[in-house]
Each structure stands twice: as structure tokens, then as C-alpha cells.
Amino acid sequence: MLTGTEVKSLRARKASLGEAYAHVRNGEVWLEGMNISPYAAGSYNNPPPARSRKLLLHKREIRKLIGGTTQRGLTLVPLEREELKRRAVERETARAFRGKRS
């Protein structure tokens, strides 16, 4: 769950996942250690940069994560968005096809 100023900072690419990790607490998944820089125009509305953030997930997703962390001893680590990687692959594929059609 993010505040409005945190969303604006994220859109301005002012965040770091370097030390971030997630854990399950009371049936909810919480993200710790993610640093979102304060939004410059946010004034007093800016929350602390490294606060705990609740991840909004479906119950089945939470159950899957709980199973992985408790039964198999896995750790929850946030990664860069897969969407960015997918777009890059699609762009490269489109370029390759454009080159073959000429």
C-alpha cells in the first residue's frame, strides 16, 4: 500500500530495492527495506523513506508464498519488474522481423 507522494516518487524513478525483502506476518505479506525517496513537492505528506509496506496480494498468492517460505525454506526477494524485460524482448523481436522483411 503506497501513499500518493510515494507513487509520484516511484514514477520519477526515485526508489531502491537494493536491501529490500518481504516476509509474512499475520497472514499478510510486508515489504521491508525498500527505500522510496521523499517527493520534492510533497511537504509534510511524505512518509518515512524506508517504512514497512503491505503488499496487496490475493489470498492464493499469499498461501503460495507462505508455502514456499515455510516448507522449502525460501526467502522472498523483490526483483525488477518482469514487464520491462518482456518489452525489451518484444522490441528486439520486432526489430529482427523488420530487418528480414526488407
PDB file of N, CA and C in Angstrom, residues 49 70 85-86:
ATOM      1  N   PRO A  49      11.144   7.281   4.368  1.00  0.00           N
ATOM      2  CA  PRO A  49      11.599   6.606   3.142  1.00  0.00           C
ATOM      3  C   PRO A  49      11.669   5.085   3.230  1.00  0.00           C
ATOM      4  N   THR A  70       7.918 -21.478   4.303  1.00  0.00           N
ATOM      5  CA  THR A  70       7.927 -22.352   5.480  1.00  0.00           C
ATOM      6  C   THR A  70       8.374 -23.768   5.150  1.00  0.00           C
ATOM      7  N   LYS A  85      11.540  -6.352 -18.867  1.00  0.00           N
ATOM      8  CA  LYS A  85      12.298  -7.345 -19.618  1.00  0.00           C
ATOM      9  C   LYS A  85      11.484  -7.853 -20.809  1.00  0.00           C
ATOM     10  N   ARG A  86      10.189  -8.094 -20.574  1.00  0.00           N
ATOM     11  CA  ARG A  86       9.322  -8.594 -21.639  1.00  0.00           C
ATOM     12  C   ARG A  86       9.244  -7.582 -22.786  1.00  0.00           C
TER      13      ARG A  86
END
